[in-house]
Amino acid sequence: MQIQVLVDEFSGECPSSVDRTRCFFGSGLLPIWSVQHFLAELFMSLGLVKSALSVYEALEMWDQVIECFTVLEHREKAEQLIRERLQLGETVDLLCSLGEVTYDTGCFERAFQLSGERSAKAMRLMGRMLFFRKEYEAAIPALEKSLSINKLQLNTWFLLGTAAFRTEKWELAAGAYRHCASMDSENHEVWNNLSAAYIKLKQKDRALRTLEEALRCSYENWKIWENYMVTAVDCGAFEEAIRAYNRLMDLKDKFVDVEVVEILGRAVNDDLVTRSGEKTVTLKASLLKLLGRNTASVRLGRSFVVKVA
């Protein structure tokens, strides 16, 4: 690659130093270590970690060397190097690196104290480690501390929402996912999870609107359409439920949901009021068309009676 050739040219014997110095001021030449650093970063981006490691070691860029050891899963070498550097003086980054290598949450707590309780990184890494250990209750305070220092952490908000959801803290989960949605409004998973939190809070109308946003981001996702259909039925949005059912038959071969069909049939027979304030009698034609399409593609196994007159 061109940057490798450029690095090699620094140590080449040709052209001579006299010829090089003539163009020195006009060339805008970068220091060799800057070019080597750029080369190492390029190696990392290409997944050539060992090549990057050799460059970082030559430049004595120890933080990057530790990162390479960690990626290569040479944790013993990483730990040894970190402890050698710590003997020269403790830093927040070194303590965080030691915690990542040794899986010791005490290192993150020490880093947080050393920073004067201002290191969002220390609490983020601690919360992340506890989360993946499935210690969700312990992870939540660490993630909240990190976010109180730096709120612009999309992945951390998502982890907090998931940890809160798994510990049945629905309000906290909904708040965390709302922050995620405000930072990344095109993420269908965030909208879908936010909808699930609203359902747990018995806020089904908000859940339905949130699922509409999820479908906007991922229109071909049958799982979201299924959630939307069920939620629409619960909210009395029967027209939307029929639309979702039709869409599911487009996306999945031989799709059938007997329970939803029965509910729609009873709703039309009983002439209920829909979420929009209209009578379900207006949906007879749509429902009959849906039933005809469904029975043509798969046997329902039961008989459904829909009064049309």
PDB file of C-alpha atoms in Angstrom:
ATOM      1  CA  MET A   1       0.000   0.000   0.000  1.00  0.00           C
ATOM      2  CA  GLN A   2       1.124   3.550  -0.671  1.00  0.00           C
ATOM      3  CA  ILE A   3       1.514   4.575   2.960  1.00  0.00           C
ATOM      4  CA  GLN A   4       3.795   1.547   3.541  1.00  0.00           C
ATOM      5  CA  VAL A   5       5.987   2.611   0.612  1.00  0.00           C
ATOM      6  CA  LEU A   6       6.134   6.132   2.023  1.00  0.00           C
ATOM      7  CA  VAL A   7       7.304   4.831   5.404  1.00  0.00           C
ATOM      8  CA  ASP A   8       9.949   2.665   3.735  1.00  0.00           C
ATOM      9  CA  GLU A   9      11.198   5.639   1.736  1.00  0.00           C
ATOM     10  CA  PHE A  10      12.163   7.431   4.956  1.00  0.00           C
ATOM     11  CA  SER A  11      14.925   4.911   5.600  1.00  0.00           C
ATOM     12  CA  GLY A  12      15.970   4.471   1.969  1.00  0.00           C
ATOM     13  CA  GLU A  13      19.444   5.451   0.831  1.00  0.00           C
ATOM     14  CA  CYS A  14      18.267   6.986  -2.410  1.00  0.00           C
ATOM     15  CA  PRO A  15      17.884   9.872  -3.029  1.00  0.00           C
ATOM     16  CA  SER A  16      20.669  11.319  -0.953  1.00  0.00           C
ATOM     17  CA  SER A  17      20.092  13.542   2.041  1.00  0.00           C
ATOM     18  CA  VAL A  18      21.423  16.524   0.086  1.00  0.00           C
ATOM     19  CA  ASP A  19      18.782  16.088  -2.593  1.00  0.00           C
ATOM     20  CA  ARG A  20      16.063  15.591   0.034  1.00  0.00           C
ATOM     21  CA  THR A  21      16.818  18.772   1.918  1.00  0.00           C
ATOM     22  CA  ARG A  22      16.326  20.878  -1.232  1.00  0.00           C
ATOM     23  CA  CYS A  23      12.608  20.094  -1.185  1.00  0.00           C
ATOM     24  CA  PHE A  24      12.214  19.896   2.576  1.00  0.00           C
ATOM     25  CA  PHE A  25      10.339  23.161   3.189  1.00  0.00           C
ATOM     26  CA  GLY A  26       8.195  22.932   0.069  1.00  0.00           C
ATOM     27  CA  SER A  27       7.054  19.351   0.535  1.00  0.00           C
ATOM     28  CA  GLY A  28       5.182  19.753   3.823  1.00  0.00           C
ATOM     29  CA  LEU A  29       6.758  16.521   5.005  1.00  0.00           C
ATOM     30  CA  LEU A  30       5.275  14.983   8.129  1.00  0.00           C
ATOM     31  CA  PRO A  31       7.482  13.538  10.882  1.00  0.00           C
ATOM     32  CA  ILE A  32       8.197   9.833  10.415  1.00  0.00           C
ATOM     33  CA  TRP A  33       6.384   8.924  13.637  1.00  0.00           C
ATOM     34  CA  SER A  34       3.195  10.605  12.422  1.00  0.00           C
ATOM     35  CA  VAL A  35       3.252   8.623   9.189  1.00  0.00           C
ATOM     36  CA  GLN A  36       3.991   5.397  11.075  1.00  0.00           C
ATOM     37  CA  HIS A  37       1.112   6.093  13.457  1.00  0.00           C
ATOM     38  CA  PHE A  38      -1.219   6.574  10.501  1.00  0.00           C
ATOM     39  CA  LEU A  39       0.049   3.295   9.026  1.00  0.00           C
ATOM     40  CA  ALA A  40      -0.652   1.462  12.291  1.00  0.00           C
ATOM     41  CA  GLU A  41      -4.192   2.861  12.416  1.00  0.00           C
ATOM     42  CA  LEU A  42      -4.695   1.705   8.835  1.00  0.00           C
ATOM     43  CA  PHE A  43      -3.495  -1.781   9.779  1.00  0.00           C
ATOM     44  CA  MET A  44      -6.000  -1.873  12.651  1.00  0.00           C
ATOM     45  CA  SER A  45      -8.857  -0.809  10.395  1.00  0.00           C
ATOM     46  CA  LEU A  46      -7.966  -3.675   8.043  1.00  0.00           C
ATOM     47  CA  GLY A  47      -7.779  -6.213  10.874  1.00  0.00           C
ATOM     48  CA  LEU A  48      -3.994  -6.582  10.611  1.00  0.00           C
ATOM     49  CA  VAL A  49      -3.538  -6.372  14.369  1.00  0.00           C
ATOM     50  CA  LYS A  50      -0.106  -8.025  14.558  1.00  0.00           C
ATOM     51  CA  SER A  51       1.303  -5.634  11.962  1.00  0.00           C
ATOM     52  CA  ALA A  52      -0.151  -2.701  13.881  1.00  0.00           C
ATOM     53  CA  LEU A  53       1.293  -4.079  17.126  1.00  0.00           C
ATOM     54  CA  SER A  54       4.850  -4.091  15.779  1.00  0.00           C
ATOM     55  CA  VAL A  55       4.522  -0.442  14.714  1.00  0.00           C
ATOM     56  CA  TYR A  56       3.010   0.660  18.023  1.00  0.00           C
ATOM     57  CA  GLU A  57       5.764  -1.114  19.961  1.00  0.00           C
ATOM     58  CA  ALA A  58       8.422   0.672  17.898  1.00  0.00           C
ATOM     59  CA  LEU A  59       6.707   3.996  18.617  1.00  0.00           C
ATOM     60  CA  GLU A  60       6.257   3.091  22.322  1.00  0.00           C
ATOM     61  CA  MET A  61       2.560   3.902  22.130  1.00  0.00           C
ATOM     62  CA  TRP A  62       1.665   1.726  25.086  1.00  0.00           C
ATOM     63  CA  ASP A  63      -2.071   2.371  25.205  1.00  0.00           C
ATOM     64  CA  GLN A  64      -2.378   1.120  21.636  1.00  0.00           C
ATOM     65  CA  VAL A  65      -0.066  -1.819  22.384  1.00  0.00           C
ATOM     66  CA  ILE A  66      -2.379  -2.840  25.229  1.00  0.00           C
ATOM     67  CA  GLU A  67      -5.369  -2.575  22.906  1.00  0.00           C
ATOM     68  CA  CYS A  68      -3.648  -4.836  20.366  1.00  0.00           C
ATOM     69  CA  PHE A  69      -2.806  -7.413  23.030  1.00  0.00           C
ATOM     70  CA  THR A  70      -6.432  -7.370  24.165  1.00  0.00           C
ATOM     71  CA  VAL A  71      -7.761  -7.838  20.637  1.00  0.00           C
ATOM     72  CA  LEU A  72      -5.322 -10.708  20.099  1.00  0.00           C
ATOM     73  CA  GLU A  73      -6.456 -12.181  23.464  1.00  0.00           C
ATOM     74  CA  HIS A  74      -2.910 -12.028  24.837  1.00  0.00           C
ATOM     75  CA  ARG A  75      -4.299 -10.961  28.189  1.00  0.00           C
ATOM     76  CA  GLU A  76      -1.285 -12.028  30.226  1.00  0.00           C
ATOM     77  CA  LYS A  77       1.034  -9.871  28.121  1.00  0.00           C
ATOM     78  CA  ALA A  78      -1.435  -6.996  28.328  1.00  0.00           C
ATOM     79  CA  GLU A  79      -1.705  -7.300  32.110  1.00  0.00           C
ATOM     80  CA  GLN A  80       2.068  -7.454  32.512  1.00  0.00           C
ATOM     81  CA  LEU A  81       2.555  -4.321  30.407  1.00  0.00           C
ATOM     82  CA  ILE A  82      -0.222  -2.457  32.235  1.00  0.00           C
ATOM     83  CA  ARG A  83       1.239  -3.244  35.642  1.00  0.00           C
ATOM     84  CA  GLU A  84       4.665  -2.105  34.460  1.00  0.00           C
ATOM     85  CA  ARG A  85       3.189   1.193  33.325  1.00  0.00           C
ATOM     86  CA  LEU A  86       1.216   1.552  36.571  1.00  0.00           C
ATOM     87  CA  GLN A  87       4.458   1.395  38.543  1.00  0.00           C
ATOM     88  CA  LEU A  88       5.372   4.686  36.883  1.00  0.00           C
ATOM     89  CA  GLY A  89       2.087   6.229  38.017  1.00  0.00           C
ATOM     90  CA  GLU A  90      -1.612   5.461  38.046  1.00  0.00           C
ATOM     91  CA  THR A  91      -3.822   6.886  35.326  1.00  0.00           C
ATOM     92  CA  VAL A  92      -7.526   6.474  34.652  1.00  0.00           C
ATOM     93  CA  ASP A  93      -6.947   4.863  31.258  1.00  0.00           C
ATOM     94  CA  LEU A  94      -4.429   2.334  32.602  1.00  0.00           C
ATOM     95  CA  LEU A  95      -6.724   1.324  35.454  1.00  0.00           C
ATOM     96  CA  CYS A  96      -9.623   0.918  33.017  1.00  0.00           C
ATOM     97  CA  SER A  97      -7.438  -1.207  30.750  1.00  0.00           C
ATOM     98  CA  LEU A  98      -6.415  -3.347  33.723  1.00  0.00           C
ATOM     99  CA  GLY A  99     -10.063  -3.845  34.638  1.00  0.00           C
ATOM    100  CA  GLU A 100     -10.896  -4.949  31.095  1.00  0.00           C
ATOM    101  CA  VAL A 101      -8.015  -7.433  31.037  1.00  0.00           C
ATOM    102  CA  THR A 102      -8.505  -8.888  34.526  1.00  0.00           C
ATOM    103  CA  TYR A 103     -12.331  -8.558  34.693  1.00  0.00           C
ATOM    104  CA  ASP A 104     -11.890  -6.808  38.056  1.00  0.00           C
ATOM    105  CA  THR A 105     -14.579  -4.186  38.684  1.00  0.00           C
ATOM    106  CA  GLY A 106     -12.454  -2.782  41.519  1.00  0.00           C
ATOM    107  CA  CYS A 107     -10.108  -1.332  38.905  1.00  0.00           C
ATOM    108  CA  PHE A 108     -12.962   0.696  37.431  1.00  0.00           C
ATOM    109  CA  GLU A 109     -13.976   1.953  40.868  1.00  0.00           C
ATOM    110  CA  ARG A 110     -10.370   2.999  41.545  1.00  0.00           C
ATOM    111  CA  ALA A 111     -10.221   4.764  38.167  1.00  0.00           C
ATOM    112  CA  PHE A 112     -13.473   6.582  38.911  1.00  0.00           C
ATOM    113  CA  GLN A 113     -12.151   7.776  42.279  1.00  0.00           C
ATOM    114  CA  LEU A 114      -8.831   8.821  40.714  1.00  0.00           C
ATOM    115  CA  SER A 115     -10.714  10.969  38.200  1.00  0.00           C
ATOM    116  CA  GLY A 116     -12.575  12.761  40.955  1.00  0.00           C
ATOM    117  CA  GLU A 117     -15.724  10.882  39.952  1.00  0.00           C
ATOM    118  CA  ARG A 118     -15.659  12.511  36.520  1.00  0.00           C
ATOM    119  CA  SER A 119     -14.718   9.546  34.326  1.00  0.00           C
ATOM    120  CA  ALA A 120     -17.724   8.418  32.287  1.00  0.00           C
ATOM    121  CA  LYS A 121     -15.491   5.785  30.694  1.00  0.00           C
ATOM    122  CA  ALA A 122     -14.740   4.001  33.978  1.00  0.00           C
ATOM    123  CA  MET A 123     -18.405   3.639  34.927  1.00  0.00           C
ATOM    124  CA  ARG A 124     -19.407   2.744  31.371  1.00  0.00           C
ATOM    125  CA  LEU A 125     -16.893  -0.104  31.206  1.00  0.00           C
ATOM    126  CA  MET A 126     -17.862  -1.299  34.675  1.00  0.00           C
ATOM    127  CA  GLY A 127     -21.564  -1.272  33.827  1.00  0.00           C
ATOM    128  CA  ARG A 128     -20.920  -3.018  30.529  1.00  0.00           C
ATOM    129  CA  MET A 129     -18.906  -5.762  32.236  1.00  0.00           C
ATOM    130  CA  LEU A 130     -21.596  -6.316  34.866  1.00  0.00           C
ATOM    131  CA  PHE A 131     -24.277  -6.347  32.170  1.00  0.00           C
ATOM    132  CA  PHE A 132     -22.602  -9.124  30.203  1.00  0.00           C
ATOM    133  CA  ARG A 133     -22.178 -11.061  33.445  1.00  0.00           C
ATOM    134  CA  LYS A 134     -25.982 -10.768  33.687  1.00  0.00           C
ATOM    135  CA  GLU A 135     -25.645  -8.819  36.947  1.00  0.00           C
ATOM    136  CA  TYR A 136     -28.257  -6.340  35.784  1.00  0.00           C
ATOM    137  CA  GLU A 137     -29.122  -4.841  39.183  1.00  0.00           C
ATOM    138  CA  ALA A 138     -25.459  -3.989  39.794  1.00  0.00           C
ATOM    139  CA  ALA A 139     -24.965  -2.718  36.245  1.00  0.00           C
ATOM    140  CA  ILE A 140     -27.748  -0.122  36.387  1.00  0.00           C
ATOM    141  CA  PRO A 141     -26.122   2.287  38.930  1.00  0.00           C
ATOM    142  CA  ALA A 142     -22.802   2.198  37.064  1.00  0.00           C
ATOM    143  CA  LEU A 143     -24.459   2.925  33.728  1.00  0.00           C
ATOM    144  CA  GLU A 144     -26.516   5.739  35.277  1.00  0.00           C
ATOM    145  CA  LYS A 145     -23.372   7.336  36.746  1.00  0.00           C
ATOM    146  CA  SER A 146     -21.671   7.217  33.363  1.00  0.00           C
ATOM    147  CA  LEU A 147     -24.668   8.792  31.640  1.00  0.00           C
ATOM    148  CA  SER A 148     -24.970  11.513  34.293  1.00  0.00           C
ATOM    149  CA  ILE A 149     -21.467  12.626  33.276  1.00  0.00           C
ATOM    150  CA  ASN A 150     -21.847  12.195  29.523  1.00  0.00           C
ATOM    151  CA  LYS A 151     -25.337  11.785  28.112  1.00  0.00           C
ATOM    152  CA  LEU A 152     -24.206  11.363  24.493  1.00  0.00           C
ATOM    153  CA  GLN A 153     -23.614   7.618  24.726  1.00  0.00           C
ATOM    154  CA  LEU A 154     -26.096   5.786  22.531  1.00  0.00           C
ATOM    155  CA  ASN A 155     -24.909   2.255  23.288  1.00  0.00           C
ATOM    156  CA  THR A 156     -24.810   2.958  27.021  1.00  0.00           C
ATOM    157  CA  TRP A 157     -28.413   4.190  26.979  1.00  0.00           C
ATOM    158  CA  PHE A 158     -29.382   1.005  25.146  1.00  0.00           C
ATOM    159  CA  LEU A 159     -27.607  -1.179  27.707  1.00  0.00           C
ATOM    160  CA  LEU A 160     -29.324   0.707  30.521  1.00  0.00           C
ATOM    161  CA  GLY A 161     -32.721   0.218  28.897  1.00  0.00           C
ATOM    162  CA  THR A 162     -32.102  -3.490  28.432  1.00  0.00           C
ATOM    163  CA  ALA A 163     -30.822  -3.950  31.992  1.00  0.00           C
ATOM    164  CA  ALA A 164     -33.843  -2.074  33.350  1.00  0.00           C
ATOM    165  CA  PHE A 165     -36.220  -4.135  31.206  1.00  0.00           C
ATOM    166  CA  ARG A 166     -34.732  -7.402  32.431  1.00  0.00           C
ATOM    167  CA  THR A 167     -35.110  -6.275  36.037  1.00  0.00           C
ATOM    168  CA  GLU A 168     -38.711  -5.161  35.367  1.00  0.00           C
ATOM    169  CA  LYS A 169     -38.011  -1.460  35.910  1.00  0.00           C
ATOM    170  CA  TRP A 170     -40.339  -0.408  33.149  1.00  0.00           C
ATOM    171  CA  GLU A 171     -40.233   3.375  33.671  1.00  0.00           C
ATOM    172  CA  LEU A 172     -36.444   3.397  33.647  1.00  0.00           C
ATOM    173  CA  ALA A 173     -36.374   1.177  30.559  1.00  0.00           C
ATOM    174  CA  ALA A 174     -38.801   3.432  28.693  1.00  0.00           C
ATOM    175  CA  GLY A 175     -36.814   6.545  29.600  1.00  0.00           C
ATOM    176  CA  ALA A 176     -33.550   4.979  28.437  1.00  0.00           C
ATOM    177  CA  TYR A 177     -35.023   3.842  25.130  1.00  0.00           C
ATOM    178  CA  ARG A 178     -36.530   7.299  24.572  1.00  0.00           C
ATOM    179  CA  HIS A 179     -33.035   8.766  24.862  1.00  0.00           C
ATOM    180  CA  CYS A 180     -31.834   6.186  22.330  1.00  0.00           C
ATOM    181  CA  ALA A 181     -34.631   7.116  19.936  1.00  0.00           C
ATOM    182  CA  SER A 182     -33.809  10.825  20.229  1.00  0.00           C
ATOM    183  CA  MET A 183     -30.197  10.076  19.294  1.00  0.00           C
ATOM    184  CA  ASP A 184     -30.891   7.492  16.567  1.00  0.00           C
ATOM    185  CA  SER A 185     -34.415   7.748  15.206  1.00  0.00           C
ATOM    186  CA  GLU A 186     -33.709   5.217  12.435  1.00  0.00           C
ATOM    187  CA  ASN A 187     -33.034   2.265  14.751  1.00  0.00           C
ATOM    188  CA  HIS A 188     -36.020  -0.085  14.562  1.00  0.00           C
ATOM    189  CA  GLU A 189     -34.792  -2.178  17.510  1.00  0.00           C
ATOM    190  CA  VAL A 190     -34.890   0.845  19.800  1.00  0.00           C
ATOM    191  CA  TRP A 191     -38.469   1.696  18.795  1.00  0.00           C
ATOM    192  CA  ASN A 192     -39.544  -1.928  19.174  1.00  0.00           C
ATOM    193  CA  ASN A 193     -38.037  -2.191  22.662  1.00  0.00           C
ATOM    194  CA  LEU A 194     -39.594   1.128  23.657  1.00  0.00           C
ATOM    195  CA  SER A 195     -42.954  -0.237  22.569  1.00  0.00           C
ATOM    196  CA  ALA A 196     -42.437  -3.328  24.732  1.00  0.00           C
ATOM    197  CA  ALA A 197     -41.718  -1.083  27.729  1.00  0.00           C
ATOM    198  CA  TYR A 198     -44.903   0.913  27.088  1.00  0.00           C
ATOM    199  CA  ILE A 199     -46.921  -2.307  26.928  1.00  0.00           C
ATOM    200  CA  LYS A 200     -45.554  -3.316  30.328  1.00  0.00           C
ATOM    201  CA  LEU A 201     -46.617   0.115  31.605  1.00  0.00           C
ATOM    202  CA  LYS A 202     -50.099  -0.528  30.127  1.00  0.00           C
ATOM    203  CA  GLN A 203     -49.682   2.442  27.770  1.00  0.00           C
ATOM    204  CA  LYS A 204     -50.829   0.580  24.682  1.00  0.00           C
ATOM    205  CA  ASP A 205     -51.711   3.633  22.594  1.00  0.00           C
ATOM    206  CA  ARG A 206     -48.146   4.922  22.979  1.00  0.00           C
ATOM    207  CA  ALA A 207     -46.879   1.426  22.199  1.00  0.00           C
ATOM    208  CA  LEU A 208     -48.849   1.373  18.948  1.00  0.00           C
ATOM    209  CA  ARG A 209     -47.484   4.766  17.852  1.00  0.00           C
ATOM    210  CA  THR A 210     -43.983   3.633  18.732  1.00  0.00           C
ATOM    211  CA  LEU A 211     -44.366   0.485  16.648  1.00  0.00           C
ATOM    212  CA  GLU A 212     -45.389   2.664  13.714  1.00  0.00           C
ATOM    213  CA  GLU A 213     -41.985   4.332  14.011  1.00  0.00           C
ATOM    214  CA  ALA A 214     -40.323   0.904  14.129  1.00  0.00           C
ATOM    215  CA  LEU A 215     -42.107  -0.083  10.906  1.00  0.00           C
ATOM    216  CA  ARG A 216     -40.999   3.147   9.278  1.00  0.00           C
ATOM    217  CA  CYS A 217     -37.411   2.083   9.932  1.00  0.00           C
ATOM    218  CA  SER A 218     -37.826  -1.597   9.032  1.00  0.00           C
ATOM    219  CA  TYR A 219     -40.881  -2.115   6.835  1.00  0.00           C
ATOM    220  CA  GLU A 220     -39.971  -5.691   5.868  1.00  0.00           C
ATOM    221  CA  ASN A 221     -39.535  -6.974   9.432  1.00  0.00           C
ATOM    222  CA  TRP A 222     -42.296  -9.505  10.056  1.00  0.00           C
ATOM    223  CA  LYS A 223     -41.645  -9.619  13.811  1.00  0.00           C
ATOM    224  CA  ILE A 224     -42.455  -5.932  14.154  1.00  0.00           C
ATOM    225  CA  TRP A 225     -45.573  -6.359  12.006  1.00  0.00           C
ATOM    226  CA  GLU A 226     -46.690  -9.179  14.300  1.00  0.00           C
ATOM    227  CA  ASN A 227     -46.173  -7.004  17.383  1.00  0.00           C
ATOM    228  CA  TYR A 228     -48.038  -4.200  15.630  1.00  0.00           C
ATOM    229  CA  MET A 229     -50.962  -6.481  14.785  1.00  0.00           C
ATOM    230  CA  VAL A 230     -51.353  -7.779  18.332  1.00  0.00           C
ATOM    231  CA  THR A 231     -51.027  -4.306  19.847  1.00  0.00           C
ATOM    232  CA  ALA A 232     -53.537  -2.890  17.360  1.00  0.00           C
ATOM    233  CA  VAL A 233     -56.075  -5.536  18.382  1.00  0.00           C
ATOM    234  CA  ASP A 234     -55.527  -4.708  22.062  1.00  0.00           C
ATOM    235  CA  CYS A 235     -56.029  -1.000  21.344  1.00  0.00           C
ATOM    236  CA  GLY A 236     -59.178  -1.544  19.291  1.00  0.00           C
ATOM    237  CA  ALA A 237     -57.439  -0.379  16.105  1.00  0.00           C
ATOM    238  CA  PHE A 238     -59.045  -3.192  14.113  1.00  0.00           C
ATOM    239  CA  GLU A 239     -58.476  -1.602  10.713  1.00  0.00           C
ATOM    240  CA  GLU A 240     -54.736  -1.424  11.455  1.00  0.00           C
ATOM    241  CA  ALA A 241     -54.817  -5.022  12.681  1.00  0.00           C
ATOM    242  CA  ILE A 242     -56.325  -6.168   9.381  1.00  0.00           C
ATOM    243  CA  ARG A 243     -53.709  -4.209   7.451  1.00  0.00           C
ATOM    244  CA  ALA A 244     -50.948  -5.774   9.542  1.00  0.00           C
ATOM    245  CA  TYR A 245     -52.398  -9.263   9.048  1.00  0.00           C
ATOM    246  CA  ASN A 246     -52.386  -8.758   5.276  1.00  0.00           C
ATOM    247  CA  ARG A 247     -48.818  -7.541   5.407  1.00  0.00           C
ATOM    248  CA  LEU A 248     -47.783 -10.596   7.417  1.00  0.00           C
ATOM    249  CA  MET A 249     -49.270 -12.872   4.759  1.00  0.00           C
ATOM    250  CA  ASP A 250     -47.124 -11.013   2.219  1.00  0.00           C
ATOM    251  CA  LEU A 251     -43.979 -11.519   4.293  1.00  0.00           C
ATOM    252  CA  LYS A 252     -44.518 -15.066   5.611  1.00  0.00           C
ATOM    253  CA  ASP A 253     -45.680 -18.153   3.776  1.00  0.00           C
ATOM    254  CA  LYS A 254     -48.845 -19.709   5.190  1.00  0.00           C
ATOM    255  CA  PHE A 255     -49.139 -17.200   8.024  1.00  0.00           C
ATOM    256  CA  VAL A 256     -52.110 -17.709  10.323  1.00  0.00           C
ATOM    257  CA  ASP A 257     -53.073 -16.408  13.750  1.00  0.00           C
ATOM    258  CA  VAL A 258     -56.298 -18.059  14.843  1.00  0.00           C
ATOM    259  CA  GLU A 259     -56.726 -15.965  17.989  1.00  0.00           C
ATOM    260  CA  VAL A 260     -56.478 -12.661  16.116  1.00  0.00           C
ATOM    261  CA  VAL A 261     -58.911 -13.853  13.443  1.00  0.00           C
ATOM    262  CA  GLU A 262     -61.421 -14.867  16.131  1.00  0.00           C
ATOM    263  CA  ILE A 263     -61.116 -11.481  17.856  1.00  0.00           C
ATOM    264  CA  LEU A 264     -61.615  -9.624  14.580  1.00  0.00           C
ATOM    265  CA  GLY A 265     -64.614 -11.770  13.758  1.00  0.00           C
ATOM    266  CA  ARG A 266     -66.269 -11.120  17.135  1.00  0.00           C
ATOM    267  CA  ALA A 267     -65.502  -7.405  16.873  1.00  0.00           C
ATOM    268  CA  VAL A 268     -67.262  -7.154  13.517  1.00  0.00           C
ATOM    269  CA  ASN A 269     -70.224  -9.300  14.634  1.00  0.00           C
ATOM    270  CA  ASP A 270     -70.682  -7.264  17.824  1.00  0.00           C
ATOM    271  CA  ASP A 271     -70.343  -3.989  15.887  1.00  0.00           C
ATOM    272  CA  LEU A 272     -67.872  -2.470  18.330  1.00  0.00           C
ATOM    273  CA  VAL A 273     -66.396   1.021  18.167  1.00  0.00           C
ATOM    274  CA  THR A 274     -62.874   1.199  16.798  1.00  0.00           C
ATOM    275  CA  ARG A 275     -60.039   3.286  18.210  1.00  0.00           C
ATOM    276  CA  SER A 276     -60.815   5.988  15.652  1.00  0.00           C
ATOM    277  CA  GLY A 277     -64.474   6.132  16.765  1.00  0.00           C
ATOM    278  CA  GLU A 278     -65.959   4.273  13.791  1.00  0.00           C
ATOM    279  CA  LYS A 279     -68.200   1.215  13.895  1.00  0.00           C
ATOM    280  CA  THR A 280     -66.548  -2.114  13.108  1.00  0.00           C
ATOM    281  CA  VAL A 281     -69.425  -2.886  10.722  1.00  0.00           C
ATOM    282  CA  THR A 282     -67.506  -0.813   8.169  1.00  0.00           C
ATOM    283  CA  LEU A 283     -64.693  -3.389   8.277  1.00  0.00           C
ATOM    284  CA  LYS A 284     -66.828  -6.377   7.147  1.00  0.00           C
ATOM    285  CA  ALA A 285     -65.654  -6.247   3.551  1.00  0.00           C
ATOM    286  CA  SER A 286     -61.998  -5.943   4.563  1.00  0.00           C
ATOM    287  CA  LEU A 287     -62.309  -8.812   7.023  1.00  0.00           C
ATOM    288  CA  LEU A 288     -64.100 -11.091   4.530  1.00  0.00           C
ATOM    289  CA  LYS A 289     -61.382 -10.384   1.984  1.00  0.00           C
ATOM    290  CA  LEU A 290     -58.736 -11.207   4.611  1.00  0.00           C
ATOM    291  CA  LEU A 291     -60.478 -14.470   5.548  1.00  0.00           C
ATOM    292  CA  GLY A 292     -60.770 -15.488   1.933  1.00  0.00           C
ATOM    293  CA  ARG A 293     -57.122 -14.829   1.317  1.00  0.00           C
ATOM    294  CA  ASN A 294     -56.106 -16.644   4.497  1.00  0.00           C
ATOM    295  CA  THR A 295     -58.196 -19.775   3.839  1.00  0.00           C
ATOM    296  CA  ALA A 296     -56.906 -19.895   0.264  1.00  0.00           C
ATOM    297  CA  SER A 297     -53.313 -20.141   1.486  1.00  0.00           C
ATOM    298  CA  VAL A 298     -53.672 -22.278   4.634  1.00  0.00           C
ATOM    299  CA  ARG A 299     -56.320 -24.360   6.376  1.00  0.00           C
ATOM    300  CA  LEU A 300     -57.398 -22.588   9.564  1.00  0.00           C
ATOM    301  CA  GLY A 301     -58.657 -25.762  11.218  1.00  0.00           C
ATOM    302  CA  ARG A 302     -61.813 -24.082  12.572  1.00  0.00           C
ATOM    303  CA  SER A 303     -64.898 -22.436  11.106  1.00  0.00           C
ATOM    304  CA  PHE A 304     -65.410 -18.705  11.513  1.00  0.00           C
ATOM    305  CA  VAL A 305     -68.759 -17.048  11.083  1.00  0.00           C
ATOM    306  CA  VAL A 306     -68.871 -13.362  10.176  1.00  0.00           C
ATOM    307  CA  LYS A 307     -72.304 -11.770   9.860  1.00  0.00           C
ATOM    308  CA  VAL A 308     -72.440  -9.718   6.680  1.00  0.00           C
ATOM    309  CA  ALA A 309     -76.096  -8.772   6.702  1.00  0.00           C
TER     310      ALA A 309
END
